[in-house]
Tab-separated table of C-alpha atoms in Angstrom:
chain	number	residue	atom	x	y	z
A	13	ILE	CA	-0.037	0.095	-0.047
A	14	ASN	CA	1.454	2.996	-0.986
A	15	ALA	CA	0.371	6.173	0.333
A	16	GLY	CA	2.444	8.682	-1.782
A	17	ASP	CA	6.022	8.979	-2.774
A	18	GLY	CA	7.176	12.330	-3.381
A	19	VAL	CA	6.572	13.456	-6.861
A	20	GLY	CA	5.884	10.043	-8.114
A	21	GLU	CA	2.539	8.160	-7.600
A	22	HIS	CA	-0.089	8.065	-5.075
A	23	PRO	CA	-2.164	5.170	-5.750
A	24	THR	CA	-4.501	5.296	-2.715
A	25	GLN	CA	-5.538	8.623	-3.387
A	26	ALA	CA	-6.279	7.744	-6.832
A	27	LEU	CA	-8.365	4.820	-6.031
A	28	LEU	CA	-10.459	7.481	-3.579
A	29	ASP	CA	-10.477	9.916	-6.317
A	30	ALA	CA	-11.964	7.330	-8.915
A	31	PHE	CA	-14.737	6.415	-6.450
A	32	THR	CA	-15.749	9.889	-5.869
A	33	ILE	CA	-16.074	10.550	-9.493
A	34	TRP	CA	-18.048	7.435	-10.094
A	35	ASP	CA	-20.133	8.280	-7.079
A	36	GLU	CA	-20.816	11.727	-7.742
A	37	LEU	CA	-21.879	11.969	-11.365
A	38	GLY	CA	-23.372	8.249	-11.713
A	39	VAL	CA	-20.480	7.069	-13.913
A	40	SER	CA	-20.973	3.437	-15.404
A	41	LEU	CA	-18.120	0.754	-15.327
A	42	ASP	CA	-18.106	-2.246	-17.476
A	43	VAL	CA	-17.717	-4.530	-14.489
A	44	ALA	CA	-20.312	-6.512	-12.445
A	45	GLY	CA	-22.057	-4.095	-10.179
A	46	GLY	CA	-20.478	-1.153	-11.980
A	47	ASP	CA	-23.318	1.041	-12.162
A	48	SER	CA	-23.390	3.880	-9.503
A	49	LYS	CA	-25.942	4.013	-6.935
A	50	SER	CA	-26.228	7.730	-7.189
A	51	GLU	CA	-29.357	9.395	-8.152
A	52	LYS	CA	-27.635	10.839	-11.333
A	53	THR	CA	-26.439	8.849	-14.314
A	54	HIS	CA	-23.639	10.257	-16.419
A	55	THR	CA	-24.109	10.070	-20.267
A	56	GLY	CA	-21.764	10.704	-23.293
A	57	GLN	CA	-18.020	11.642	-22.601
A	58	LEU	CA	-16.446	11.916	-19.249
A	59	VAL	CA	-14.233	15.416	-19.378
A	60	ILE	CA	-11.908	15.749	-16.510
A	61	ILE	CA	-9.762	18.845	-16.012
A	62	MET	CA	-6.380	18.427	-14.302
A	63	LEU	CA	-5.093	21.957	-13.013
A	64	GLY	CA	-2.210	23.059	-11.532
A	65	ASP	CA	1.146	21.878	-10.483
A	66	LEU	CA	0.923	18.590	-12.646
A	67	LYS	CA	4.738	18.079	-12.913
A	68	HIS	CA	4.923	17.500	-9.038
A	69	GLY	CA	1.474	16.514	-8.407
A	70	ARG	CA	1.681	12.687	-7.514
A	71	THR	CA	-1.993	12.658	-7.418
A	72	VAL	CA	-2.840	13.422	-10.893
A	73	HIS	CA	0.041	11.128	-12.355
A	74	SER	CA	-1.670	8.299	-10.464
A	75	LEU	CA	-5.342	9.416	-11.198
A	76	ALA	CA	-4.578	10.005	-15.210
A	77	LYS	CA	-3.213	6.447	-15.207
A	78	LEU	CA	-5.696	4.726	-13.315
A	79	LEU	CA	-8.828	6.371	-15.235
A	80	ALA	CA	-7.114	5.458	-18.518
A	81	ARG	CA	-6.942	1.905	-17.729
A	82	SER	CA	-10.239	1.550	-15.955
A	83	ALA	CA	-13.340	0.022	-16.892
A	84	ILE	CA	-15.225	3.464	-17.469
A	85	LYS	CA	-17.770	2.787	-20.285
A	86	HIS	CA	-17.758	6.476	-21.153
A	87	GLU	CA	-15.321	7.906	-23.937
A	88	LEU	CA	-12.660	9.845	-21.740
A	89	VAL	CA	-11.011	13.114	-22.095
A	90	LEU	CA	-8.238	14.234	-19.823
A	91	ARG	CA	-7.811	17.911	-20.186
A	92	TYR	CA	-4.372	19.248	-18.429
A	93	CYS	CA	-4.109	22.758	-17.618
A	94	ALA	CA	-0.885	23.816	-16.049
A	95	PRO	CA	1.549	26.960	-15.866
A	96	PRO	CA	4.604	26.630	-18.073
A	97	SER	CA	7.145	24.381	-16.915
A	98	LEU	CA	4.682	22.463	-14.730
A	99	GLU	CA	2.921	20.563	-17.220
A	100	MET	CA	1.983	16.963	-16.847
A	101	PRO	CA	5.213	14.873	-17.403
A	102	SER	CA	5.758	12.832	-20.738
A	103	HIS	CA	5.956	9.480	-19.275
A	104	VAL	CA	2.412	9.890	-17.764
A	105	LYS	CA	1.257	11.001	-21.120
A	106	GLU	CA	2.870	8.290	-22.957
A	107	TYR	CA	1.327	5.678	-20.549
A	108	VAL	CA	-2.194	7.102	-21.191
A	109	GLU	CA	-1.775	6.926	-24.899
A	110	LYS	CA	-2.049	3.175	-24.793
A	111	PHE	CA	-5.563	3.227	-24.147
A	112	PRO	CA	-7.718	3.988	-27.245
A	113	ASN	CA	-10.728	5.143	-25.121
A	114	THR	CA	-8.700	8.039	-23.577
A	115	LYS	CA	-8.074	11.441	-25.250
A	116	GLN	CA	-5.507	13.780	-23.938
A	117	GLU	CA	-5.902	17.530	-24.331
A	118	GLU	CA	-3.614	20.496	-23.200
A	119	TYR	CA	-4.579	24.020	-22.271
A	120	THR	CA	-3.245	27.035	-20.520
A	121	ASP	CA	-6.479	29.161	-20.209
A	122	MET	CA	-8.538	27.487	-17.291
A	123	ARG	CA	-11.702	29.226	-18.423
A	124	GLU	CA	-11.464	27.629	-22.015
A	125	ALA	CA	-10.712	23.941	-20.210
A	126	VAL	CA	-14.034	24.228	-18.113
A	127	GLN	CA	-16.108	24.532	-21.052
A	128	GLY	CA	-18.244	21.563	-21.105
A	129	ALA	CA	-16.307	19.587	-18.333
A	130	ASN	CA	-17.427	17.309	-15.656
A	131	VAL	CA	-14.666	17.464	-13.279
A	132	LEU	CA	-12.450	20.097	-12.217
A	133	TYR	CA	-9.433	18.329	-10.127
A	134	VAL	CA	-7.313	21.186	-8.821
A	135	THR	CA	-3.657	20.554	-7.470
A	136	ARG	CA	-1.775	23.153	-5.494
A	137	VAL	CA	1.607	24.409	-6.928
A	138	GLN	CA	3.864	22.434	-3.967
A	139	LYS	CA	6.381	25.202	-2.560
A	140	GLU	CA	8.566	22.178	-1.338
A	141	ARG	CA	9.291	20.981	-4.827
A	142	PHE	CA	10.952	24.162	-5.674
A	143	ASP	CA	14.608	24.906	-5.628
A	144	ASN	CA	14.165	28.656	-6.229
A	145	VAL	CA	11.594	30.784	-4.588
A	146	ASP	CA	11.292	33.170	-7.223
A	147	ASP	CA	9.958	30.233	-9.509
A	148	TYR	CA	7.491	29.160	-6.936
A	149	GLU	CA	6.240	32.726	-6.417
A	150	LYS	CA	5.507	33.102	-10.092
A	151	ALA	CA	3.794	29.869	-10.714
A	152	LYS	CA	1.885	29.811	-7.325
A	153	GLY	CA	-0.914	32.375	-8.536
A	154	ALA	CA	-1.447	30.969	-11.898
A	155	TYR	CA	-4.970	29.494	-11.334
A	156	ILE	CA	-7.462	30.340	-8.448
A	157	VAL	CA	-10.927	28.817	-8.781
A	158	ASN	CA	-13.399	31.422	-7.531
A	159	ASN	CA	-17.207	31.947	-8.074
A	160	SER	CA	-16.278	33.720	-11.203
A	161	LEU	CA	-14.892	30.607	-12.819
A	162	MET	CA	-17.555	28.619	-11.454
A	163	LYS	CA	-20.350	30.810	-13.500
A	164	SER	CA	-18.168	29.365	-16.533
A	165	ALA	CA	-18.839	25.821	-15.898
A	166	THR	CA	-21.799	23.608	-16.059
A	167	SER	CA	-24.142	23.083	-13.451
A	168	THR	CA	-23.082	19.723	-12.899
A	169	MET	CA	-19.286	20.094	-12.947
A	170	ILE	CA	-18.058	18.697	-9.578
A	171	VAL	CA	-14.675	20.621	-8.090
A	172	MET	CA	-12.092	17.835	-6.456
A	173	HIS	CA	-8.966	18.831	-4.493
A	174	PRO	CA	-6.624	16.105	-2.827
A	175	LEU	CA	-6.291	18.663	0.055
A	176	PRO	CA	-4.819	20.482	1.642
A	177	ARG	CA	-5.124	23.768	-0.369
A	178	VAL	CA	-3.215	26.871	-0.221
A	179	ASP	CA	-5.066	29.693	-2.260
A	180	GLU	CA	-6.051	27.767	-5.512
A	181	ILE	CA	-9.670	27.315	-4.639
A	182	ALA	CA	-10.968	30.349	-3.007
A	183	THR	CA	-13.310	29.638	0.053
A	184	GLU	CA	-16.298	31.202	-1.323
A	185	VAL	CA	-16.333	28.018	-3.439
A	186	ASP	CA	-16.736	25.941	-0.419
A	187	SER	CA	-20.781	26.677	-0.224
A	188	ASP	CA	-21.098	25.712	-3.838
A	189	PRO	CA	-22.702	22.268	-3.933
A	190	ARG	CA	-20.558	21.455	-6.981
A	191	ALA	CA	-17.425	21.652	-4.471
A	192	CYS	CA	-16.902	18.062	-3.366
A	193	TYR	CA	-13.810	17.992	-1.763
A	194	PHE	CA	-14.735	17.613	1.568
A	195	ARG	CA	-16.962	14.512	0.465
A	196	GLN	CA	-13.960	13.621	-1.420
A	197	MET	CA	-11.837	13.634	1.637
A	198	GLU	CA	-14.423	11.642	3.877
A	199	ASN	CA	-14.521	8.694	0.879
A	200	GLY	CA	-10.913	8.615	1.690
A	201	MET	CA	-11.581	7.188	4.968
A	202	PHE	CA	-13.830	4.613	3.510
A	203	VAL	CA	-11.868	3.629	0.453
A	204	ARG	CA	-8.501	3.032	2.534
A	205	MET	CA	-10.472	1.043	5.248
A	206	ALA	CA	-11.763	-1.198	2.203
A	207	ILE	CA	-8.021	-1.377	1.202
A	208	LEU	CA	-6.926	-2.274	4.554
A	209	ALA	CA	-9.487	-5.094	5.050
A	210	LEU	CA	-8.559	-6.411	1.699
A	211	VAL	CA	-5.013	-6.605	2.352
A	212	LEU	CA	-5.613	-8.367	5.954
A	213	GLY	CA	-8.169	-10.672	4.289
A	214	THR	CA	-11.117	-9.338	6.481
A	215	PRO	CA	-14.353	-10.712	5.338
């Protein structure tokens, strides 16, 4: 069980993130019992934006790979939106390319990226990953999700974040029902309980 390894991967986070998307949107999986119990039922493409520091963001590395290889019935579109020099690493994109049901797109303008999207997955710019503080200061405020941005999004787009946040999501968004990062955090407890039960052989 890996709970995160620096700038590499974070598989348990990816599992709880995938569960949250399935549960919140009513996504269908091509497996037994794969239909969500949510009142919502997702149809059409599944468009997921990954926003922020994608270079160092281990959560998005794992999530992109997991979603691409998952049993999601919908055509998957992954939109990467990052500041210059913090783009999604090529090794992640090359892995995702192996799966024909997944399309990858790159953006720099988050207002363009949110058009028609189902999920906005936000990551913080991680100060501890920078050798130069000036480079961090230039990048940290590149994208801020606020009520103004949310007006550009669909009424059903959910906002996710692995937490903790700094200032990349304004606190005014917390009261928006589309903000599901606190529900996502709670899902983490249940998903990790399930993983431990599987490892320990608990019935």
